[in-house]
Coordinates of C-alpha atoms in Angstrom, one line a residue:
M271 CA 0.0 0.0 0.0
Q272 CA 1.2 3.5 -0.8
Q273 CA 2.5 5.4 2.2
H274 CA 1.2 8.8 1.2
N275 CA -2.3 8.2 0.1
V276 CA -5.1 10.7 -0.2
L277 CA -8.5 9.5 0.7
I278 CA -11.5 10.9 -1.3
L279 CA -14.9 10.2 0.3
D280 CA -17.5 10.1 -2.4
F281 CA -20.9 11.6 -1.7
G282 CA -22.1 10.8 -5.2
S283 CA -20.9 13.9 -7.1
Q284 CA -20.5 13.8 -10.8
Y285 CA -17.1 15.4 -10.3
T286 CA -15.6 13.0 -7.8
Q287 CA -13.5 11.2 -10.4
L288 CA -12.2 14.5 -11.6
I289 CA -10.9 15.2 -8.1
A290 CA -8.9 12.0 -8.3
R291 CA -7.5 12.9 -11.7
R292 CA -6.4 16.4 -10.5
V293 CA -4.7 14.9 -7.4
R294 CA -2.9 12.3 -9.5
E295 CA -1.7 15.0 -11.9
L296 CA 0.2 16.3 -8.8
N297 CA 2.0 12.9 -8.6
I298 CA 0.0 12.1 -5.5
Y299 CA -1.8 8.7 -5.2
C300 CA -5.4 8.9 -4.1
E301 CA -8.3 6.5 -3.7
I302 CA -12.1 7.0 -3.9
H303 CA -14.2 5.3 -1.3
P304 CA -18.0 5.8 -0.5
Y305 CA -18.7 8.1 2.4
N306 CA -20.6 5.3 4.1
N307 CA -17.9 2.6 3.7
P308 CA -14.5 4.3 4.3
P309 CA -11.4 2.2 4.9
K310 CA -11.2 0.8 8.4
D311 CA -7.5 1.6 8.8
L312 CA -6.6 5.2 8.0
T313 CA -3.0 4.9 9.0
N314 CA -1.5 5.4 5.5
Y315 CA -3.8 8.3 4.5
K316 CA -2.1 11.7 4.8
A317 CA -5.1 13.8 3.9
V318 CA -8.8 13.5 3.3
I319 CA -11.1 15.2 0.7
L320 CA -14.9 15.3 1.0
S321 CA -16.6 15.4 -2.4
G322 CA -19.7 17.2 -3.6
S323 CA -23.1 15.5 -3.8
P324 CA -26.5 15.8 -5.5
S325 CA -27.9 15.6 -1.9
S326 CA -28.8 18.5 0.4
V327 CA -27.7 18.7 4.0
R328 CA -31.2 20.1 4.6
S329 CA -33.0 16.9 3.5
E330 CA -34.5 14.5 5.9
D331 CA -31.8 11.9 5.6
P332 CA -28.6 13.5 4.2
P333 CA -25.3 11.6 3.8
H334 CA -23.9 11.8 7.3
P335 CA -20.5 10.1 7.7
D336 CA -18.6 9.6 11.0
L337 CA -15.6 11.9 10.7
S338 CA -14.4 11.4 14.3
E339 CA -11.2 9.7 13.1
I340 CA -10.5 12.4 10.5
R341 CA -11.4 15.9 11.8
G342 CA -8.7 17.4 13.8
K343 CA -6.5 14.3 13.2
K344 CA -5.8 14.6 9.5
P345 CA -5.7 17.5 7.1
L346 CA -9.2 17.7 5.6
L347 CA -10.6 19.5 2.5
A348 CA -14.3 19.7 2.1
V349 CA -15.7 20.5 -1.4
C350 CA -19.2 21.9 -2.0
Y351 CA -21.5 19.4 -0.2
G352 CA -18.6 18.6 2.1
A353 CA -18.3 22.3 3.0
Q354 CA -22.0 22.6 3.7
Y355 CA -21.9 19.3 5.7
L356 CA -19.2 20.7 8.0
A357 CA -21.1 23.9 8.5
H358 CA -24.5 22.3 9.0
F359 CA -23.4 19.7 11.6
S360 CA -20.9 21.9 13.4
G361 CA -22.8 25.0 14.5
G362 CA -23.2 26.8 11.2
L363 CA -26.3 27.4 9.1
V364 CA -27.0 26.2 5.5
G365 CA -30.0 27.5 3.7
Q366 CA -31.4 27.6 0.2
S367 CA -29.8 30.1 -2.1
N368 CA -31.8 33.1 -3.3
T369 CA -30.6 32.2 -6.8
R370 CA -29.2 28.8 -7.9
E371 CA -25.4 29.1 -8.0
Y372 CA -24.2 27.2 -11.1
G373 CA -21.4 28.0 -13.5
R374 CA -18.6 30.5 -13.6
A375 CA -17.9 33.0 -10.8
N376 CA -14.9 35.1 -9.8
L377 CA -13.3 35.5 -6.3
S378 CA -14.1 39.0 -5.1
Y379 CA -12.3 38.6 -1.8
V380 CA -9.3 36.4 -0.7
K381 CA -7.8 36.6 2.8
E382 CA -4.2 37.6 2.7
N383 CA -1.3 35.5 3.9
E384 CA -3.1 32.2 3.8
V385 CA -1.1 29.3 2.5
F386 CA -4.3 27.7 1.3
F387 CA -4.8 30.5 -1.3
E388 CA -1.1 31.1 -1.9
N389 CA -0.6 32.5 -5.5
I390 CA -4.4 32.7 -5.9
T391 CA -5.8 36.2 -6.0
T392 CA -9.1 38.1 -6.4
G393 CA -10.5 37.7 -9.9
S394 CA -9.6 34.0 -10.1
Q395 CA -12.4 32.1 -11.9
V396 CA -14.1 29.3 -10.0
W397 CA -16.9 26.9 -10.9
M398 CA -20.1 26.8 -8.7
S399 CA -22.6 23.9 -8.7
H400 CA -25.1 24.1 -5.8
S401 CA -28.5 25.3 -4.8
D402 CA -27.8 25.5 -1.1
T403 CA -25.4 28.1 0.4
I404 CA -23.6 28.5 3.7
K405 CA -25.3 31.4 5.5
E406 CA -23.4 31.1 8.8
L407 CA -19.9 29.6 9.3
P408 CA -19.5 26.6 11.7
T409 CA -18.0 27.0 15.2
N410 CA -14.4 28.4 14.9
G411 CA -14.9 29.0 11.2
L412 CA -12.9 31.8 9.5
R413 CA -13.9 33.1 6.1
L414 CA -11.1 32.8 3.5
A415 CA -12.8 33.8 0.2
S416 CA -16.0 35.2 -1.3
T417 CA -17.5 35.8 -4.7
N418 CA -20.0 38.5 -5.5
D419 CA -22.9 36.1 -4.8
V420 CA -21.4 33.7 -2.3
E421 CA -20.1 35.3 0.9
N422 CA -18.7 32.1 2.4
A423 CA -17.0 30.7 -0.7
A424 CA -14.2 29.3 1.4
Y425 CA -13.4 29.0 5.1
K426 CA -11.2 27.1 7.5
I427 CA -11.7 25.8 11.0
E428 CA -9.3 27.5 13.4
G429 CA -7.3 25.0 15.5
E430 CA -7.6 22.3 12.9
Q431 CA -6.1 21.7 9.4
T432 CA -9.7 21.7 8.1
F433 CA -10.5 23.7 5.0
A434 CA -13.8 24.0 3.0
I435 CA -14.8 25.5 -0.3
Q436 CA -18.2 26.0 -2.0
F437 CA -16.7 25.8 -5.5
H438 CA -15.2 22.9 -7.4
P439 CA -11.4 23.1 -7.8
E440 CA -11.3 19.9 -9.8
V441 CA -13.1 21.2 -12.9
Y442 CA -11.4 22.8 -15.9
H443 CA -13.3 26.1 -15.4
S444 CA -11.8 26.7 -11.9
T445 CA -8.6 28.2 -13.4
D446 CA -6.5 27.9 -10.2
G447 CA -8.1 24.8 -8.9
K448 CA -5.0 22.6 -9.4
K449 CA -2.9 25.2 -7.6
L450 CA -5.4 25.2 -4.6
L451 CA -5.2 21.4 -4.4
E452 CA -1.4 21.6 -4.5
N453 CA -1.4 24.2 -1.7
F454 CA -3.6 22.0 0.5
L455 CA -2.0 18.6 -0.2
V456 CA 1.7 19.6 -0.5
K457 CA 2.1 22.8 1.6
I458 CA -0.5 22.2 4.3
A459 CA -0.8 18.4 4.5
G460 CA 2.8 17.6 3.5
V461 CA 1.9 14.9 1.1
A462 CA 4.9 13.6 -0.9
Q463 CA 4.7 13.9 -4.7
T464 CA 6.2 10.5 -5.3
W465 CA 3.5 8.7 -7.3
T466 CA 5.0 8.3 -10.7
P467 CA 4.6 5.6 -13.5
D468 CA 7.9 4.1 -12.3
S469 CA 6.7 3.9 -8.7
F470 CA 3.4 2.5 -9.9
V471 CA 5.2 -0.3 -11.8
E472 CA 7.4 -1.1 -8.8
S473 CA 4.5 -1.2 -6.3
T474 CA 2.2 -3.1 -8.6
V475 CA 4.7 -5.8 -9.5
E476 CA 5.4 -6.3 -5.8
A477 CA 1.7 -6.5 -5.1
I478 CA 1.1 -9.0 -7.9
R479 CA 3.9 -11.2 -6.6
E480 CA 2.5 -11.1 -3.1
K481 CA -1.0 -11.8 -4.3
V482 CA -0.4 -14.5 -6.9
G483 CA 2.8 -16.1 -5.7
T484 CA 3.9 -18.9 -7.9
E485 CA 0.4 -19.7 -9.3
K486 CA -0.5 -19.5 -12.9
V487 CA -2.4 -16.6 -14.4
V488 CA -4.6 -16.6 -17.6
L489 CA -4.9 -13.2 -19.3
G490 CA -7.3 -12.2 -22.1
L491 CA -5.3 -10.0 -24.5
S492 CA -7.2 -7.7 -26.9
G493 CA -4.4 -6.0 -28.7
G494 CA -5.3 -2.7 -27.0
V495 CA -3.4 -0.6 -24.6
D496 CA -5.0 -1.7 -21.4
S497 CA -4.6 -5.5 -21.8
T498 CA -1.1 -5.1 -23.2
V499 CA 0.2 -2.9 -20.3
A500 CA -1.5 -5.4 -17.9
A501 CA 0.3 -8.3 -19.6
V502 CA 3.7 -6.6 -19.4
L503 CA 3.2 -5.8 -15.7
L504 CA 2.2 -9.3 -15.0
H505 CA 5.1 -10.7 -17.0
K506 CA 7.5 -8.6 -15.0
A507 CA 6.0 -10.0 -11.8
I508 CA 5.5 -13.7 -12.6
G509 CA 7.2 -14.4 -15.9
K510 CA 6.4 -17.8 -17.5
N511 CA 3.5 -18.3 -15.2
L512 CA 1.5 -15.8 -17.3
H513 CA -0.5 -17.4 -20.1
C514 CA -2.0 -14.9 -22.5
I515 CA -5.0 -15.8 -24.7
F516 CA -6.2 -13.6 -27.6
V517 CA -9.8 -14.5 -28.6
N518 CA -11.3 -13.8 -32.0
N519 CA -14.9 -13.1 -31.0
G520 CA -15.9 -12.5 -34.6
L521 CA -16.4 -8.8 -33.7
L522 CA -12.8 -7.6 -34.3
R523 CA -11.7 -5.1 -36.8
K524 CA -10.6 -6.3 -40.3
N525 CA -7.6 -8.6 -40.1
E526 CA -7.2 -7.8 -36.4
F527 CA -6.8 -11.4 -35.2
T528 CA -3.7 -12.1 -37.3
D529 CA -2.3 -8.6 -37.0
V530 CA -2.5 -8.6 -33.2
L531 CA -0.9 -12.0 -32.9
K532 CA 2.1 -10.8 -35.0
Q533 CA 2.3 -7.6 -32.9
Y534 CA 3.0 -9.6 -29.8
E535 CA 5.8 -11.6 -31.4
G536 CA 9.1 -10.7 -29.9
M537 CA 7.6 -9.2 -26.8
G538 CA 8.5 -12.3 -24.8
L539 CA 4.8 -13.0 -23.9
N540 CA 3.3 -16.4 -24.0
V541 CA 0.3 -15.8 -26.3
K542 CA -2.2 -18.3 -27.7
G543 CA -4.8 -17.3 -30.4
V544 CA -8.3 -18.8 -30.1
D545 CA -10.8 -18.4 -32.9
A546 CA -14.3 -18.5 -31.2
S547 CA -16.1 -16.2 -33.7
D548 CA -18.9 -18.7 -34.4
R549 CA -19.5 -19.2 -30.7
F550 CA -20.0 -15.5 -30.1
L551 CA -22.1 -14.9 -33.2
D552 CA -24.4 -17.8 -32.2
A553 CA -24.7 -16.3 -28.7
L554 CA -25.7 -13.0 -30.2
K555 CA -28.3 -14.3 -32.7
G556 CA -31.5 -12.4 -32.5
L557 CA -30.4 -10.0 -29.7
T558 CA -31.0 -6.3 -30.2
D559 CA -31.0 -4.8 -26.7
P560 CA -27.5 -3.2 -26.0
E561 CA -27.3 -4.6 -22.5
A562 CA -28.4 -8.0 -23.6
K563 CA -25.7 -8.0 -26.2
R564 CA -23.0 -6.9 -23.7
K565 CA -24.1 -9.6 -21.3
A566 CA -24.1 -12.3 -24.0
I567 CA -20.6 -11.2 -25.1
G568 CA -19.4 -11.2 -21.5
K569 CA -20.9 -14.6 -20.9
A570 CA -19.2 -16.0 -24.0
F571 CA -15.9 -14.6 -23.0
I572 CA -16.1 -16.3 -19.6
E573 CA -17.0 -19.6 -21.2
V574 CA -14.1 -19.4 -23.6
F575 CA -11.7 -18.5 -20.9
D576 CA -13.1 -21.3 -18.7
D577 CA -12.5 -23.8 -21.5
E578 CA -8.9 -22.5 -22.2
S579 CA -8.0 -22.2 -18.5
H580 CA -8.8 -25.9 -18.1
K581 CA -6.1 -26.6 -20.8
I582 CA -3.5 -24.8 -18.6
E583 CA -2.6 -27.1 -15.7
D584 CA -3.1 -25.5 -12.3
A585 CA -4.3 -22.1 -13.6
K586 CA -5.7 -20.2 -10.6
W587 CA -6.1 -16.6 -11.7
L588 CA -7.9 -14.7 -14.5
A589 CA -6.2 -11.3 -15.2
Q590 CA -8.0 -8.5 -16.9
G591 CA -7.1 -5.1 -18.3
T592 CA -9.9 -3.3 -16.3
I593 CA -9.3 0.4 -15.8
Y594 CA -10.9 3.0 -13.6
P595 CA -13.5 4.4 -16.0
D596 CA -14.7 0.8 -16.7
V597 CA -15.4 0.4 -12.9
I598 CA -16.9 3.9 -12.5
E599 CA -19.4 3.4 -15.5
S600 CA -20.4 -0.1 -14.5
V601 CA -21.1 0.1 -10.8
S602 CA -21.1 2.7 -8.1
V603 CA -17.5 3.5 -7.1
N604 CA -16.6 0.9 -4.6
G605 CA -20.3 0.5 -3.8
G606 CA -20.9 4.2 -3.4
P607 CA -23.9 6.3 -4.4
S608 CA -22.8 7.1 -8.0
A609 CA -25.1 6.0 -10.8
T610 CA -24.5 3.1 -13.1
I611 CA -24.1 4.2 -16.8
K612 CA -23.5 0.8 -18.6
S613 CA -22.1 -2.6 -17.8
H614 CA -18.6 -3.6 -19.0
H615 CA -17.9 -7.2 -19.9
N616 CA -14.7 -7.3 -17.8
V617 CA -16.1 -5.7 -14.6
G618 CA -17.6 -7.7 -11.8
G619 CA -17.3 -11.1 -10.3
L620 CA -17.1 -14.5 -12.0
P621 CA -19.8 -17.2 -12.0
D622 CA -19.5 -19.9 -9.4
F623 CA -18.6 -22.6 -12.0
M624 CA -15.4 -20.7 -12.9
K625 CA -12.8 -21.5 -10.4
L626 CA -10.5 -18.6 -11.1
K627 CA -9.6 -15.7 -8.9
I628 CA -9.4 -12.2 -10.5
V629 CA -6.3 -10.0 -10.7
E630 CA -6.7 -6.5 -12.2
P631 CA -3.4 -4.5 -12.0
L632 CA -4.8 -1.4 -13.8
R633 CA -8.2 -1.2 -12.0
M634 CA -7.5 2.0 -10.2
I635 CA -5.8 4.1 -13.0
F636 CA -7.1 6.1 -15.9
K637 CA -6.4 5.6 -19.6
D638 CA -3.8 8.4 -19.8
E639 CA -2.0 6.9 -16.7
V640 CA -2.0 3.5 -18.4
R641 CA -0.2 4.9 -21.4
R642 CA 2.4 6.6 -19.2
V643 CA 3.0 3.4 -17.3
G644 CA 3.4 1.5 -20.6
A645 CA 5.9 4.1 -21.8
S646 CA 7.9 3.7 -18.6
M647 CA 8.2 0.0 -19.3
G648 CA 9.4 0.6 -22.8
I649 CA 6.3 -0.6 -24.7
D650 CA 6.3 0.5 -28.4
K651 CA 4.9 4.0 -28.9
E652 CA 2.7 2.9 -31.8
L653 CA 1.0 0.3 -29.6
L654 CA 0.5 2.7 -26.8
G655 CA -0.9 5.3 -29.2
R656 CA -3.5 2.9 -30.5
H657 CA -7.1 4.1 -30.1
P658 CA -9.2 2.5 -27.4
F659 CA -11.4 -0.3 -28.8
P660 CA -14.4 -1.6 -26.7
G661 CA -14.2 -5.1 -25.3
P662 CA -17.5 -6.1 -27.0
G663 CA -15.9 -4.9 -30.2
L664 CA -18.2 -4.2 -33.2
G665 CA -21.0 -5.9 -31.3
I666 CA -21.9 -2.5 -29.7
R667 CA -21.2 -0.6 -33.0
I668 CA -23.8 -2.6 -34.9
L669 CA -27.1 -1.2 -33.7
G670 CA -29.8 -3.9 -33.6
D671 CA -29.2 -7.6 -34.3
I672 CA -25.8 -8.9 -35.4
T673 CA -25.1 -11.0 -38.4
K674 CA -21.9 -12.1 -40.1
E675 CA -22.8 -9.9 -43.1
K676 CA -23.3 -6.8 -41.0
V677 CA -19.9 -7.5 -39.3
R678 CA -18.3 -7.7 -42.8
I679 CA -19.8 -4.4 -43.8
L680 CA -18.7 -2.6 -40.7
Q681 CA -15.2 -4.1 -40.8
E682 CA -14.8 -2.7 -44.3
V683 CA -16.1 0.7 -43.4
D684 CA -14.0 0.9 -40.2
A685 CA -10.8 -0.1 -42.1
I686 CA -11.4 2.7 -44.6
F687 CA -12.0 5.3 -41.9
I688 CA -9.1 4.3 -39.6
N689 CA -6.6 3.8 -42.4
G690 CA -7.7 7.1 -43.8
L691 CA -7.0 8.9 -40.5
K692 CA -3.5 7.3 -40.4
K693 CA -2.7 8.2 -44.1
S694 CA -3.9 11.8 -43.5
G695 CA -1.8 12.3 -40.3
L696 CA -5.0 12.7 -38.2
Y697 CA -4.9 9.5 -36.2
D698 CA -2.7 10.7 -33.4
S699 CA -4.8 13.8 -32.9
V700 CA -7.9 11.7 -32.3
W701 CA -8.4 9.9 -29.0
Q702 CA -10.8 7.3 -30.3
A703 CA -12.5 6.8 -33.7
G704 CA -14.9 4.2 -35.1
A705 CA -17.9 3.6 -37.3
M706 CA -21.4 2.5 -36.4
L707 CA -23.8 0.5 -38.5
L708 CA -27.3 1.9 -38.1
P709 CA -30.4 -0.2 -38.1
V710 CA -32.0 1.8 -41.0
N711 CA -31.8 1.8 -44.7
S712 CA -31.9 4.9 -46.9
V713 CA -32.7 5.5 -50.5
G714 CA -29.9 6.3 -52.9
V715 CA -29.0 6.4 -56.5
M716 CA -26.1 4.4 -58.0
G717 CA -25.6 4.1 -61.8
D718 CA -29.0 5.6 -62.5
E719 CA -30.6 2.9 -60.3
R720 CA -32.4 3.2 -57.0
T721 CA -30.7 1.7 -54.0
Y722 CA -32.0 1.0 -50.5
E723 CA -29.0 0.3 -48.4
K724 CA -27.4 0.8 -45.0
V725 CA -26.4 4.0 -43.2
V726 CA -23.1 4.2 -41.3
A727 CA -22.1 6.9 -38.8
L728 CA -18.5 7.9 -38.3
R729 CA -17.4 9.0 -34.8
A730 CA -14.1 10.6 -33.7
V731 CA -13.5 12.2 -30.3
E732 CA -10.8 13.8 -28.3
S733 CA -10.4 13.0 -24.6
T734 CA -7.8 12.1 -21.9
D735 CA -9.5 9.5 -19.9
G736 CA -12.8 8.6 -21.5
M737 CA -14.9 10.2 -18.7
T738 CA -15.6 13.2 -20.9
A739 CA -15.1 13.6 -24.6
D740 CA -15.6 16.2 -27.4
W741 CA -16.1 15.4 -31.1
V742 CA -13.2 16.2 -33.4
N743 CA -13.7 18.8 -36.1
L744 CA -12.2 16.6 -38.9
P745 CA -11.5 18.5 -42.2
Y746 CA -14.3 18.5 -44.7
E747 CA -12.0 17.3 -47.4
F748 CA -11.1 14.2 -45.3
L749 CA -14.8 13.5 -44.5
Q750 CA -15.7 13.9 -48.2
K751 CA -13.0 11.5 -49.4
T752 CA -13.8 9.0 -46.7
S753 CA -17.5 9.1 -47.5
N754 CA -16.9 8.6 -51.2
D755 CA -14.5 5.7 -50.5
I756 CA -16.9 3.9 -48.2
I757 CA -19.9 4.3 -50.6
N758 CA -17.9 3.2 -53.6
K759 CA -16.0 0.3 -52.0
V760 CA -18.3 -1.2 -49.4
K761 CA -21.2 -3.0 -50.9
G762 CA -24.4 -2.5 -48.9
V763 CA -23.8 1.1 -47.8
N764 CA -25.1 4.2 -49.6
R765 CA -25.0 6.9 -46.9
V766 CA -22.4 8.2 -44.4
V767 CA -23.1 10.6 -41.6
Y768 CA -20.7 12.1 -39.0
D769 CA -21.5 12.2 -35.2
I770 CA -21.0 15.7 -33.6
S771 CA -22.2 14.8 -30.1
S772 CA -20.0 15.3 -27.0
K773 CA -19.8 13.2 -23.8
P774 CA -21.8 14.0 -21.9
P775 CA -24.6 13.8 -22.8
A776 CA -23.8 11.2 -25.5
T777 CA -21.4 8.3 -24.6
I778 CA -18.5 7.6 -27.0
E779 CA -20.0 4.3 -28.2
W780 CA -23.6 4.3 -29.4
E781 CA -24.5 1.3 -27.3

């Protein structure tokens, strides 16, 4: 376990994961735990942050954690709901705002000579997101900052290392938010900035060895960044006891099965290719609901790995390339109050019949962190720069039922799109790109004849971690050429559209 952890108690805020990202950008390791299920042993936590929440402290049953082992004993930063919570339950007064306080604001007052606001001055932009406001500070509270509309925008509790803010320092629009977090964590709490890719590799390899010992591990490789970095980490830890399996689920990109197997040659990994495409397509036959398809694909993956693991004598573990956004979107964070967005095939427990334990070395890090870890271990830049590709593959890019012919069409479309991005020098400026086959036909004209064929949607987004994303403004000339190439070369498609939706509200994948 890290010796300089920061504990983030999650009250269900949509921004909690952003707090974690900002803290880690400071080379400080942090963990998110639900407010109602914190770690029992707080010894290794150097500081605690309370998140925001959609709840109100004025409700009948507000989130009400026991902070007796934290307040006055560890440096504490309370954000938004956390700040209201400290005020409401410690002699202050929280009431409904006269006007809802959302969006940009500027600090109109900052108390001088406060380390908490060091190098942050009046005029600094902050981001508000609350409908309650702190009307009276808690016992021993001292106001540190205000905006034009929020008198008690920040305060501290005298006699403690406890600080509270009504705004969100973790979001991009709080221009000095990262500096404020640094002031609190480094200058006030004295947290060491020692969490780097190299330190992650060292501690993770050690943890894998301690957890797995000399037992054998089966890992499902996908050819993507996450599973590859997980494989190299595991290989560092247990060497020949790692058995990698790359499954062709029939939903991969064009030629991906053979290309990926070649890619791993020379990396020293023990990799076996398994073609189970018919098995997956049979399991998906007739299914149209996105969640039903995801679950069918997940079930088939488990069955394939169960079959393959039995061929490996004494295999005890199943390793997966699960990363933090997968966990966050699939279930509430560590059982906390956040909402489920969608299920991921590689998140959650295994069925009783599968006698393998799970090891997930990347479970607590974001995609950009995975790439930095991979680079620190010398993994090829081209592989690390590969766009994310969903575990269910084209199964969630074909809307409606899935057939072999639809897979063929989308593979051809996807190949033209992705290869076009590479040839045009656009691939590395895009975080993720892909094509979707829509469950509608449209009328077209080809060679003076009427056609009634499929519509495909192209999607390209920019992001750092997959939690939020914005669509990429690809050049019109590129889109024009790509559309012409697809319609002329892919039989069965006569219309191409481009998706200009951001996340949120739209997810990156359509299903």
